Amino acid sequence: QVQLVESGGGLVQPGGSLRLSCAVSGFSLDSYAIGWLRQAPGKDREGVSCISRGGTFYADSVKGRFTISRDNAKNMVFLEMNSLKPEDTAVYYCTAKAGVSVEAMCLARLTRDWGQGIQVTVSS
């Protein structure tokens, strides 16, 4: 059974940093694309960053500020978020699917399994 559990969210001031973690179980991390998607109030869910053996993808809005990484041995995926802005405020979801590109996951939201989501609030 696939499980994805996010942690690390919270309240941070503009310009601050947070590190989101996604603990995965039930599948081999190396054979899946893993992504972080987010949803702000009143907006559609959007791809933030995705990673697979084939590479990484970042939305234009987060390039240079966010870094996605994974630790296959620990079955963990991370999203390091720096220089946070109020517009980064959203619920962030960890998601996974085998056999898709990072572009398909992040741009077309082609995915299957989801975590429960975690709130990130950027506010002074």
C-alpha positions as a Markdown table, in Angstrom:
| # | Residue | x | y | z |
|---|---|---|---|---|
| 1 | Gln | 0.0 | 0.0 | 0.0 |
| 2 | Val | 1.4 | 3.3 | -1.1 |
| 3 | Gln | 1.7 | 5.9 | 1.7 |
| 4 | Leu | 3.0 | 9.5 | 1.5 |
| 5 | Val | 3.3 | 11.6 | 4.7 |
| 6 | Glu | 4.3 | 15.2 | 4.6 |
| 7 | Ser | 5.9 | 17.1 | 7.5 |
| 8 | Gly | 7.8 | 20.4 | 8.0 |
| 9 | Gly | 5.2 | 23.0 | 7.2 |
| 10 | Gly | 4.2 | 26.0 | 9.3 |
| 11 | Leu | 4.3 | 29.7 | 9.6 |
| 12 | Val | 7.3 | 31.7 | 8.4 |
| 13 | Gln | 8.0 | 35.3 | 7.7 |
| 14 | Pro | 8.7 | 36.6 | 4.2 |
| 15 | Gly | 12.2 | 35.9 | 3.2 |
| 16 | Gly | 12.4 | 32.9 | 5.6 |
| 17 | Ser | 13.0 | 29.2 | 4.9 |
| 18 | Leu | 11.2 | 25.9 | 5.4 |
| 19 | Arg | 12.1 | 22.3 | 4.6 |
| 20 | Leu | 9.3 | 20.0 | 3.7 |
| 21 | Ser | 9.7 | 16.3 | 4.0 |
| 22 | Cys | 7.8 | 13.4 | 2.5 |
| 23 | Ala | 8.1 | 10.0 | 4.0 |
| 24 | Val | 7.1 | 7.3 | 1.4 |
| 25 | Ser | 6.3 | 3.6 | 1.9 |
| 26 | Gly | 4.9 | 0.8 | -0.2 |
| 27 | Phe | 7.0 | 1.3 | -3.3 |
| 28 | Ser | 10.5 | 1.8 | -4.5 |
| 29 | Leu | 11.3 | 5.5 | -4.5 |
| 30 | Asp | 13.8 | 5.0 | -7.3 |
| 31 | Ser | 11.2 | 3.7 | -9.8 |
| 32 | Tyr | 8.7 | 6.6 | -9.2 |
| 33 | Ala | 8.4 | 10.2 | -10.1 |
| 34 | Ile | 7.8 | 12.2 | -6.9 |
| 35 | Gly | 6.4 | 15.7 | -6.8 |
| 36 | Trp | 5.3 | 18.6 | -4.7 |
| 37 | Leu | 2.2 | 20.3 | -5.8 |
| 38 | Arg | 0.4 | 23.1 | -3.9 |
| 39 | Gln | -3.0 | 24.6 | -3.7 |
| 40 | Ala | -3.8 | 28.1 | -2.5 |
| 41 | Pro | -7.3 | 29.2 | -1.5 |
| 42 | Gly | -9.5 | 29.7 | -4.5 |
| 43 | Lys | -6.8 | 28.5 | -6.9 |
| 44 | Asp | -6.2 | 25.3 | -8.8 |
| 45 | Arg | -3.6 | 22.8 | -7.6 |
| 46 | Glu | -0.3 | 23.6 | -9.3 |
| 47 | Gly | 3.0 | 21.7 | -9.7 |
| 48 | Val | 5.9 | 23.2 | -7.7 |
| 49 | Ser | 8.7 | 20.7 | -8.2 |
| 50 | Cys | 9.1 | 17.1 | -9.3 |
| 51 | Ile | 11.9 | 14.6 | -9.4 |
| 52 | Ser | 12.6 | 11.3 | -11.0 |
| 53 | Arg | 15.6 | 9.3 | -12.3 |
| 54 | Gly | 15.2 | 11.4 | -15.4 |
| 55 | Gly | 15.8 | 14.7 | -13.7 |
| 56 | Thr | 14.0 | 17.5 | -12.0 |
| 57 | Phe | 11.4 | 20.2 | -12.8 |
| 58 | Tyr | 10.7 | 23.5 | -11.1 |
| 59 | Ala | 7.9 | 25.9 | -11.7 |
| 60 | Asp | 9.1 | 29.3 | -12.9 |
| 61 | Ser | 7.7 | 30.9 | -9.8 |
| 62 | Val | 10.1 | 28.9 | -7.5 |
| 63 | Lys | 13.2 | 28.5 | -9.7 |
| 64 | Gly | 16.3 | 29.6 | -7.8 |
| 65 | Arg | 14.5 | 29.5 | -4.5 |
| 66 | Phe | 13.3 | 25.9 | -4.0 |
| 67 | Thr | 15.3 | 22.7 | -4.2 |
| 68 | Ile | 13.9 | 19.2 | -4.5 |
| 69 | Ser | 16.0 | 16.2 | -3.4 |
| 70 | Arg | 15.5 | 12.6 | -2.4 |
| 71 | Asp | 17.2 | 10.0 | -0.2 |
| 72 | Asn | 16.4 | 6.6 | -1.7 |
| 73 | Ala | 17.9 | 4.7 | 1.2 |
| 74 | Lys | 15.6 | 6.5 | 3.7 |
| 75 | Asn | 12.6 | 6.7 | 1.4 |
| 76 | Met | 12.4 | 10.4 | 1.8 |
| 77 | Val | 11.8 | 13.3 | -0.5 |
| 78 | Phe | 12.5 | 16.9 | 0.5 |
| 79 | Leu | 11.7 | 20.4 | -0.7 |
| 80 | Glu | 14.0 | 23.1 | 0.6 |
| 81 | Met | 12.2 | 26.4 | 0.3 |
| 82 | Asn | 14.2 | 29.6 | 0.6 |
| 83 | Ser | 13.3 | 33.3 | 0.2 |
| 84 | Leu | 9.7 | 32.5 | 0.8 |
| 85 | Lys | 7.1 | 35.0 | -0.4 |
| 86 | Pro | 3.5 | 35.5 | 0.7 |
| 87 | Glu | 2.3 | 34.0 | -2.6 |
| 88 | Asp | 4.0 | 30.7 | -1.6 |
| 89 | Thr | 1.2 | 30.3 | 1.0 |
| 90 | Ala | -0.7 | 27.1 | 0.2 |
| 91 | Val | -1.3 | 23.6 | 1.2 |
| 92 | Tyr | 1.6 | 21.5 | -0.2 |
| 93 | Tyr | 1.0 | 17.9 | -1.3 |
| 94 | Cys | 3.5 | 15.2 | -1.9 |
| 95 | Thr | 2.5 | 13.0 | -4.8 |
| 96 | Ala | 3.9 | 9.9 | -6.6 |
| 97 | Lys | 3.4 | 7.9 | -9.7 |
| 98 | Ala | 5.4 | 5.4 | -11.7 |
| 99 | Gly | 6.1 | 5.8 | -15.4 |
| 100 | Val | 5.6 | 9.5 | -15.8 |
| 101 | Ser | 8.0 | 12.3 | -16.6 |
| 102 | Val | 8.6 | 15.2 | -14.2 |
| 103 | Glu | 7.0 | 17.5 | -16.7 |
| 104 | Ala | 3.9 | 15.4 | -17.0 |
| 105 | Met | 3.5 | 15.2 | -13.2 |
| 106 | Cys | 4.2 | 18.9 | -12.5 |
| 107 | Leu | 2.6 | 20.5 | -15.5 |
| 108 | Ala | -0.3 | 18.1 | -16.3 |
| 109 | Arg | -0.7 | 16.9 | -12.8 |
| 110 | Leu | -0.5 | 13.4 | -14.1 |
| 111 | Thr | -0.2 | 11.5 | -10.8 |
| 112 | Arg | -1.9 | 8.9 | -8.7 |
| 113 | Asp | -1.0 | 8.8 | -5.0 |
| 114 | Trp | -1.2 | 11.7 | -2.6 |
| 115 | Gly | -0.3 | 12.7 | 0.9 |
| 116 | Gln | -2.7 | 14.4 | 3.2 |
| 117 | Gly | -1.2 | 17.8 | 2.5 |
| 118 | Ile | 0.6 | 20.3 | 4.8 |
| 119 | Gln | 0.0 | 24.0 | 5.3 |
| 120 | Val | 2.7 | 26.5 | 4.5 |
| 121 | Thr | 1.9 | 30.1 | 5.5 |
| 122 | Val | 4.2 | 33.0 | 4.6 |
| 123 | Ser | 3.2 | 36.1 | 6.5 |
| 124 | Ser | 4.6 | 38.8 | 8.7 |
